[in-house]
Short mmCIF file of C-alpha atoms in Angstrom, two decimals:
data_model
loop_
_atom_site.label_atom_id
_atom_site.label_comp_id
_atom_site.label_asym_id
_atom_site.label_seq_id
_atom_site.Cartn_x
_atom_site.Cartn_y
_atom_site.Cartn_z
CA UNK A 1 260.43 73.74 13.65
CA UNK A 2 257.09 72.63 14.98
CA UNK A 3 254.20 74.98 14.22
CA UNK A 4 254.10 76.19 17.96
CA UNK A 5 252.36 79.55 18.09
CA UNK A 6 252.04 81.40 21.40
CA UNK A 7 249.41 83.99 22.04
CA UNK A 8 249.97 85.65 25.44
CA UNK A 9 253.44 87.29 24.58
CA UNK A 10 253.73 90.68 26.02
CA UNK A 11 256.10 93.54 25.30
CA UNK A 12 256.60 96.95 27.04
CA UNK A 13 256.70 99.72 24.47
CA UNK A 14 259.40 102.35 24.67
CA UNK A 15 256.64 104.88 23.64
CA UNK A 16 254.64 104.23 26.73
CA UNK A 17 255.90 104.76 30.27
CA UNK A 18 254.02 103.07 33.28
CA UNK A 19 254.86 102.62 36.75
CA UNK A 20 253.82 98.88 36.85
CA UNK A 21 256.70 98.13 34.46
CA UNK A 22 259.25 100.39 36.02
CA UNK A 23 259.30 98.24 39.02
CA UNK A 24 260.03 95.09 37.23
CA UNK A 25 263.41 93.55 37.70
CA UNK A 26 265.85 94.68 34.92
CA UNK A 27 266.22 91.26 33.29
CA UNK A 28 262.44 90.93 33.02
CA UNK A 29 262.10 94.52 31.64
CA UNK A 30 264.83 93.76 29.13
CA UNK A 31 262.90 90.82 27.90
CA UNK A 32 259.58 92.75 27.69
CA UNK A 33 261.36 95.68 25.69
CA UNK A 34 262.85 93.24 23.10
CA UNK A 35 261.18 92.93 19.90
CA UNK A 36 263.91 91.41 17.86
CA UNK A 37 267.29 89.75 18.73
CA UNK A 38 266.74 88.55 22.39
CA UNK A 39 263.08 87.72 21.81
CA UNK A 40 263.77 85.75 18.62
CA UNK A 41 266.58 83.82 20.31
CA UNK A 42 264.25 82.82 23.19
CA UNK A 43 261.68 81.76 20.63
CA UNK A 44 264.31 79.54 18.96
CA UNK A 45 265.25 78.03 22.22
CA UNK A 46 261.60 77.25 23.03
CA UNK A 47 260.77 75.89 19.56
CA UNK A 48 258.30 78.71 19.11
CA UNK A 49 257.46 79.32 15.44
CA UNK A 50 255.28 82.50 15.80
CA UNK A 51 254.42 84.76 18.74
CA UNK A 52 251.35 86.94 18.71
CA UNK A 53 252.64 89.97 20.71
CA UNK A 54 250.61 92.31 22.74
CA UNK A 55 251.45 95.16 25.10
CA UNK A 56 251.10 94.05 28.66
CA UNK A 57 248.17 95.33 30.75
CA UNK A 58 247.93 99.09 30.82
CA UNK A 59 245.36 101.87 30.52
CA UNK A 60 246.70 104.39 27.86
CA UNK A 61 245.53 107.21 25.81
CA UNK A 62 244.48 106.81 22.10
CA UNK A 63 247.74 108.63 21.10
CA UNK A 64 249.77 106.35 23.18
CA UNK A 65 248.10 103.23 21.71
CA UNK A 66 248.76 104.39 18.18
CA UNK A 67 252.47 105.03 18.93
CA UNK A 68 252.78 101.64 20.68
CA UNK A 69 250.91 99.76 17.80
CA UNK A 70 253.15 101.45 15.26
CA UNK A 71 256.22 100.44 17.09
CA UNK A 72 254.99 96.92 17.25
CA UNK A 73 254.16 96.92 13.62
CA UNK A 74 257.65 98.14 12.67
CA UNK A 75 259.22 95.27 14.70
CA UNK A 76 256.75 92.69 13.18
CA UNK A 77 257.74 94.00 9.63
CA UNK A 78 261.35 93.03 10.41
CA UNK A 79 260.32 89.49 11.49
CA UNK A 80 256.92 88.97 9.71
CA UNK A 81 257.31 85.13 9.59
CA UNK A 82 257.90 84.90 13.36
CA UNK A 83 255.94 87.74 14.83
CA UNK A 84 252.22 88.87 14.69
CA UNK A 85 250.41 91.53 16.88
CA UNK A 86 247.33 92.14 18.81
CA UNK A 87 246.60 95.82 19.01
CA UNK A 88 246.73 97.95 22.18
CA UNK A 89 243.42 99.79 22.46
CA UNK A 90 242.33 102.92 24.63
CA UNK A 91 239.15 101.32 25.92
CA UNK A 92 238.27 104.41 27.94
CA UNK A 93 237.46 105.94 24.67
CA UNK A 94 235.53 103.07 22.92
CA UNK A 95 235.13 104.88 19.54
CA UNK A 96 238.69 105.82 19.31
CA UNK A 97 239.48 102.10 20.27
CA UNK A 98 237.28 100.87 17.43
CA UNK A 99 238.93 103.19 14.92
CA UNK A 100 242.43 102.00 16.15
CA UNK A 101 241.35 98.50 15.97
CA UNK A 102 240.37 98.87 12.38
CA UNK A 103 243.58 100.63 11.50
CA UNK A 104 245.66 98.05 12.98
CA UNK A 105 244.08 95.09 11.15
CA UNK A 106 243.58 96.87 7.82
CA UNK A 107 246.71 98.85 7.72
CA UNK A 108 249.18 97.20 10.07
CA UNK A 109 248.07 93.60 9.45
CA UNK A 110 247.38 92.73 13.14
CA UNK A 111 245.41 89.68 13.92
CA UNK A 112 243.02 91.19 16.70
CA UNK A 113 243.51 93.08 19.96
CA UNK A 114 244.32 92.29 23.61
CA UNK A 115 242.45 94.41 26.19
CA UNK A 116 242.54 94.32 30.04
CA UNK A 117 239.73 92.31 31.64
CA UNK A 118 237.99 95.52 32.93
CA UNK A 119 238.48 99.23 32.85
CA UNK A 120 238.83 100.38 36.64
CA UNK A 121 236.03 97.86 37.58
CA UNK A 122 233.76 98.60 34.54
CA UNK A 123 233.17 95.43 32.51
CA UNK A 124 232.96 95.19 28.80
CA UNK A 125 229.29 94.04 28.59
CA UNK A 126 228.44 97.67 29.22
CA UNK A 127 226.81 99.13 26.15
CA UNK A 128 229.31 101.89 25.79
CA UNK A 129 231.94 99.38 24.81
CA UNK A 130 229.94 97.88 22.08
CA UNK A 131 231.53 99.76 19.19
CA UNK A 132 234.75 97.93 19.84
CA UNK A 133 233.31 94.53 19.77
CA UNK A 134 231.11 95.47 16.73
CA UNK A 135 234.25 96.57 14.93
CA UNK A 136 236.02 93.27 15.77
CA UNK A 137 232.93 91.41 14.50
CA UNK A 138 232.95 93.23 11.31
CA UNK A 139 236.71 92.64 10.83
CA UNK A 140 236.43 88.95 11.96
CA UNK A 141 239.10 89.18 14.46
CA UNK A 142 239.32 88.27 18.22
CA UNK A 143 239.52 90.39 21.26
CA UNK A 144 241.58 88.64 23.84
CA UNK A 145 240.47 89.46 27.36
CA UNK A 146 243.41 89.65 29.55
CA UNK A 147 243.60 89.79 33.49
CA UNK A 148 244.64 93.16 34.81
CA UNK A 149 245.23 94.57 38.17
CA UNK A 150 242.32 94.84 40.72
CA UNK A 151 240.46 98.11 41.43
CA UNK A 152 241.55 100.14 44.39
CA UNK A 153 238.44 99.02 46.27
CA UNK A 154 239.18 95.36 45.53
CA UNK A 155 242.80 95.70 46.50
CA UNK A 156 241.94 96.85 49.92
CA UNK A 157 240.77 93.32 50.68
CA UNK A 158 244.04 91.89 49.39
CA UNK A 159 245.99 94.38 51.62
CA UNK A 160 244.44 92.80 54.63
CA UNK A 161 246.59 89.78 54.24
CA UNK A 162 249.53 90.69 52.21
CA UNK A 163 251.77 93.69 51.78
CA UNK A 164 251.09 95.99 48.91
CA UNK A 165 253.65 94.63 46.34
CA UNK A 166 252.44 91.02 46.78
CA UNK A 167 248.79 91.94 46.84
CA UNK A 168 249.08 94.02 43.67
CA UNK A 169 250.69 91.08 41.89
CA UNK A 170 248.23 88.57 43.23
CA UNK A 171 245.31 90.80 42.15
CA UNK A 172 246.38 90.55 38.50
CA UNK A 173 248.33 87.35 38.10
CA UNK A 174 246.76 85.18 40.55
CA UNK A 175 243.17 86.20 41.11
CA UNK A 176 242.79 88.94 38.50
CA UNK A 177 240.11 87.21 36.30
CA UNK A 178 237.61 87.91 39.02
CA UNK A 179 238.30 91.71 39.55
#
Protein backbone atom coordinates (compact mmCIF):
# COMPACT_ATOMS: atom_id res chain seq x y z
CA UNK A 1 0.00 0.00 0.00
CA UNK A 2 1.24 3.49 -0.83
CA UNK A 3 2.06 5.59 2.22
CA UNK A 4 -1.00 7.81 1.70
CA UNK A 5 -1.87 9.72 4.89
CA UNK A 6 -5.06 11.76 5.20
CA UNK A 7 -5.49 14.51 7.80
CA UNK A 8 -8.99 15.93 7.60
CA UNK A 9 -10.89 12.77 8.46
CA UNK A 10 -13.77 13.40 10.81
CA UNK A 11 -15.85 11.29 13.10
CA UNK A 12 -18.90 12.00 15.23
CA UNK A 13 -18.55 10.73 18.78
CA UNK A 14 -21.32 8.67 20.30
CA UNK A 15 -20.47 10.57 23.52
CA UNK A 16 -21.33 13.98 22.06
CA UNK A 17 -24.75 14.86 20.70
CA UNK A 18 -24.91 17.84 18.36
CA UNK A 19 -27.69 19.26 16.22
CA UNK A 20 -25.33 19.81 13.27
CA UNK A 21 -24.85 16.07 12.92
CA UNK A 22 -28.38 14.94 13.70
CA UNK A 23 -29.57 16.50 10.45
CA UNK A 24 -26.97 14.75 8.28
CA UNK A 25 -28.25 12.01 5.95
CA UNK A 26 -28.13 8.60 7.67
CA UNK A 27 -25.51 7.16 5.29
CA UNK A 28 -23.17 10.10 6.04
CA UNK A 29 -23.79 9.88 9.80
CA UNK A 30 -23.05 6.14 9.67
CA UNK A 31 -19.66 6.84 8.09
CA UNK A 32 -18.90 9.57 10.64
CA UNK A 33 -19.69 7.25 13.54
CA UNK A 34 -17.56 4.39 12.20
CA UNK A 35 -14.14 4.08 13.78
CA UNK A 36 -13.42 0.53 12.69
CA UNK A 37 -14.90 -1.83 10.08
CA UNK A 38 -16.58 0.49 7.58
CA UNK A 39 -13.88 3.16 7.95
CA UNK A 40 -11.04 0.66 7.45
CA UNK A 41 -12.81 -0.81 4.41
CA UNK A 42 -13.19 2.66 2.91
CA UNK A 43 -9.52 3.36 3.61
CA UNK A 44 -8.55 0.15 1.83
CA UNK A 45 -10.70 1.07 -1.18
CA UNK A 46 -9.01 4.47 -1.37
CA UNK A 47 -5.48 3.13 -0.79
CA UNK A 48 -5.20 5.17 2.43
CA UNK A 49 -2.58 3.74 4.75
CA UNK A 50 -3.18 6.09 7.72
CA UNK A 51 -5.96 8.46 8.75
CA UNK A 52 -5.46 11.18 11.33
CA UNK A 53 -8.98 11.34 12.74
CA UNK A 54 -10.57 14.31 14.47
CA UNK A 55 -14.03 15.17 15.65
CA UNK A 56 -16.00 17.33 13.25
CA UNK A 57 -16.60 21.02 14.05
CA UNK A 58 -18.27 21.42 17.41
CA UNK A 59 -18.18 23.53 20.57
CA UNK A 60 -18.13 21.12 23.51
CA UNK A 61 -17.47 21.18 27.24
CA UNK A 62 -14.14 20.00 28.66
CA UNK A 63 -15.80 16.80 29.97
CA UNK A 64 -17.40 16.07 26.58
CA UNK A 65 -14.00 16.54 24.89
CA UNK A 66 -12.39 14.17 27.39
CA UNK A 67 -15.02 11.49 26.68
CA UNK A 68 -14.80 11.94 22.90
CA UNK A 69 -10.99 11.80 23.02
CA UNK A 70 -11.09 8.64 25.13
CA UNK A 71 -13.53 7.07 22.65
CA UNK A 72 -11.22 7.94 19.75
CA UNK A 73 -8.16 6.64 21.63
CA UNK A 74 -9.90 3.31 22.25
CA UNK A 75 -10.65 2.96 18.53
CA UNK A 76 -7.09 3.91 17.59
CA UNK A 77 -5.72 1.28 19.98
CA UNK A 78 -7.62 -1.36 17.98
CA UNK A 79 -6.10 -0.16 14.67
CA UNK A 80 -2.93 1.68 15.67
CA UNK A 81 -1.16 1.04 12.36
CA UNK A 82 -4.05 2.61 10.41
CA UNK A 83 -5.44 5.34 12.68
CA UNK A 84 -4.03 8.33 14.57
CA UNK A 85 -5.82 11.14 16.39
CA UNK A 86 -6.13 14.88 16.66
CA UNK A 87 -7.52 15.91 20.04
CA UNK A 88 -10.88 17.64 20.42
CA UNK A 89 -10.41 20.70 22.67
CA UNK A 90 -12.83 22.92 24.56
CA UNK A 91 -11.47 26.24 23.34
CA UNK A 92 -13.98 28.24 25.40
CA UNK A 93 -11.86 27.14 28.40
CA UNK A 94 -8.28 27.58 27.13
CA UNK A 95 -6.59 26.35 30.32
CA UNK A 96 -8.67 23.16 30.28
CA UNK A 97 -7.99 22.83 26.54
CA UNK A 98 -4.23 23.06 27.16
CA UNK A 99 -4.44 20.38 29.86
CA UNK A 100 -6.51 18.13 27.58
CA UNK A 101 -4.03 18.60 24.73
CA UNK A 102 -1.18 17.56 27.03
CA UNK A 103 -3.15 14.51 28.23
CA UNK A 104 -4.06 13.48 24.70
CA UNK A 105 -0.49 13.73 23.42
CA UNK A 106 1.33 12.31 26.45
CA UNK A 107 -1.14 9.64 27.58
CA UNK A 108 -3.22 8.79 24.51
CA UNK A 109 -0.54 9.21 21.84
CA UNK A 110 -2.42 11.79 19.76
CA UNK A 111 -0.40 13.71 17.20
CA UNK A 112 -1.91 17.18 17.75
CA UNK A 113 -5.34 18.80 17.82
CA UNK A 114 -7.97 20.13 15.46
CA UNK A 115 -9.94 23.23 16.48
CA UNK A 116 -12.61 25.29 14.76
CA UNK A 117 -11.40 28.40 12.93
CA UNK A 118 -12.99 30.67 15.53
CA UNK A 119 -15.02 30.50 18.72
CA UNK A 120 -18.31 32.29 17.99
CA UNK A 121 -16.46 35.00 16.09
CA UNK A 122 -13.53 35.27 18.50
CA UNK A 123 -10.28 34.37 16.75
CA UNK A 124 -7.34 32.58 18.34
CA UNK A 125 -4.87 35.43 18.16
CA UNK A 126 -6.59 36.72 21.32
CA UNK A 127 -4.21 36.39 24.27
CA UNK A 128 -6.74 34.33 26.25
CA UNK A 129 -6.07 31.38 23.87
CA UNK A 130 -2.29 31.50 24.21
CA UNK A 131 -2.10 28.69 26.82
CA UNK A 132 -3.32 26.20 24.19
CA UNK A 133 -0.78 27.27 21.60
CA UNK A 134 2.03 27.45 24.15
CA UNK A 135 1.23 23.87 25.19
CA UNK A 136 1.25 22.75 21.55
CA UNK A 137 4.62 24.43 21.08
CA UNK A 138 6.02 22.76 24.20
CA UNK A 139 4.71 19.38 23.00
CA UNK A 140 5.93 20.06 19.44
CA UNK A 141 2.56 19.13 17.92
CA UNK A 142 0.39 20.97 15.39
CA UNK A 143 -2.95 22.68 15.92
CA UNK A 144 -5.02 22.26 12.78
CA UNK A 145 -7.42 25.18 12.25
CA UNK A 146 -10.58 23.89 10.61
CA UNK A 147 -13.40 25.89 9.10
CA UNK A 148 -16.54 26.06 11.17
CA UNK A 149 -19.97 27.57 10.91
CA UNK A 150 -20.27 31.33 10.63
CA UNK A 151 -21.47 33.38 13.58
CA UNK A 152 -25.17 34.24 13.75
CA UNK A 153 -24.44 37.83 12.70
CA UNK A 154 -22.45 36.66 9.68
CA UNK A 155 -25.17 34.14 8.78
CA UNK A 156 -27.70 36.97 8.45
CA UNK A 157 -25.87 38.03 5.28
CA UNK A 158 -25.99 34.51 3.87
CA UNK A 159 -29.75 34.24 4.58
CA UNK A 160 -30.38 37.20 2.29
CA UNK A 161 -29.67 35.02 -0.75
CA UNK A 162 -30.14 31.40 0.38
CA UNK A 163 -32.49 29.42 2.59
CA UNK A 164 -31.25 28.60 6.12
CA UNK A 165 -30.05 25.05 5.38
CA UNK A 166 -27.98 26.06 2.36
CA UNK A 167 -26.59 29.23 3.93
CA UNK A 168 -25.51 27.32 7.06
CA UNK A 169 -23.67 24.75 4.95
CA UNK A 170 -22.05 27.40 2.75
CA UNK A 171 -20.97 29.36 5.81
CA UNK A 172 -18.78 26.46 6.93
CA UNK A 173 -17.91 24.33 3.93
CA UNK A 174 -17.87 27.01 1.25
CA UNK A 175 -16.77 30.27 2.77
CA UNK A 176 -16.09 29.32 6.39
CA UNK A 177 -12.44 30.34 6.49
CA UNK A 178 -13.46 33.98 6.35
CA UNK A 179 -15.95 33.82 9.23
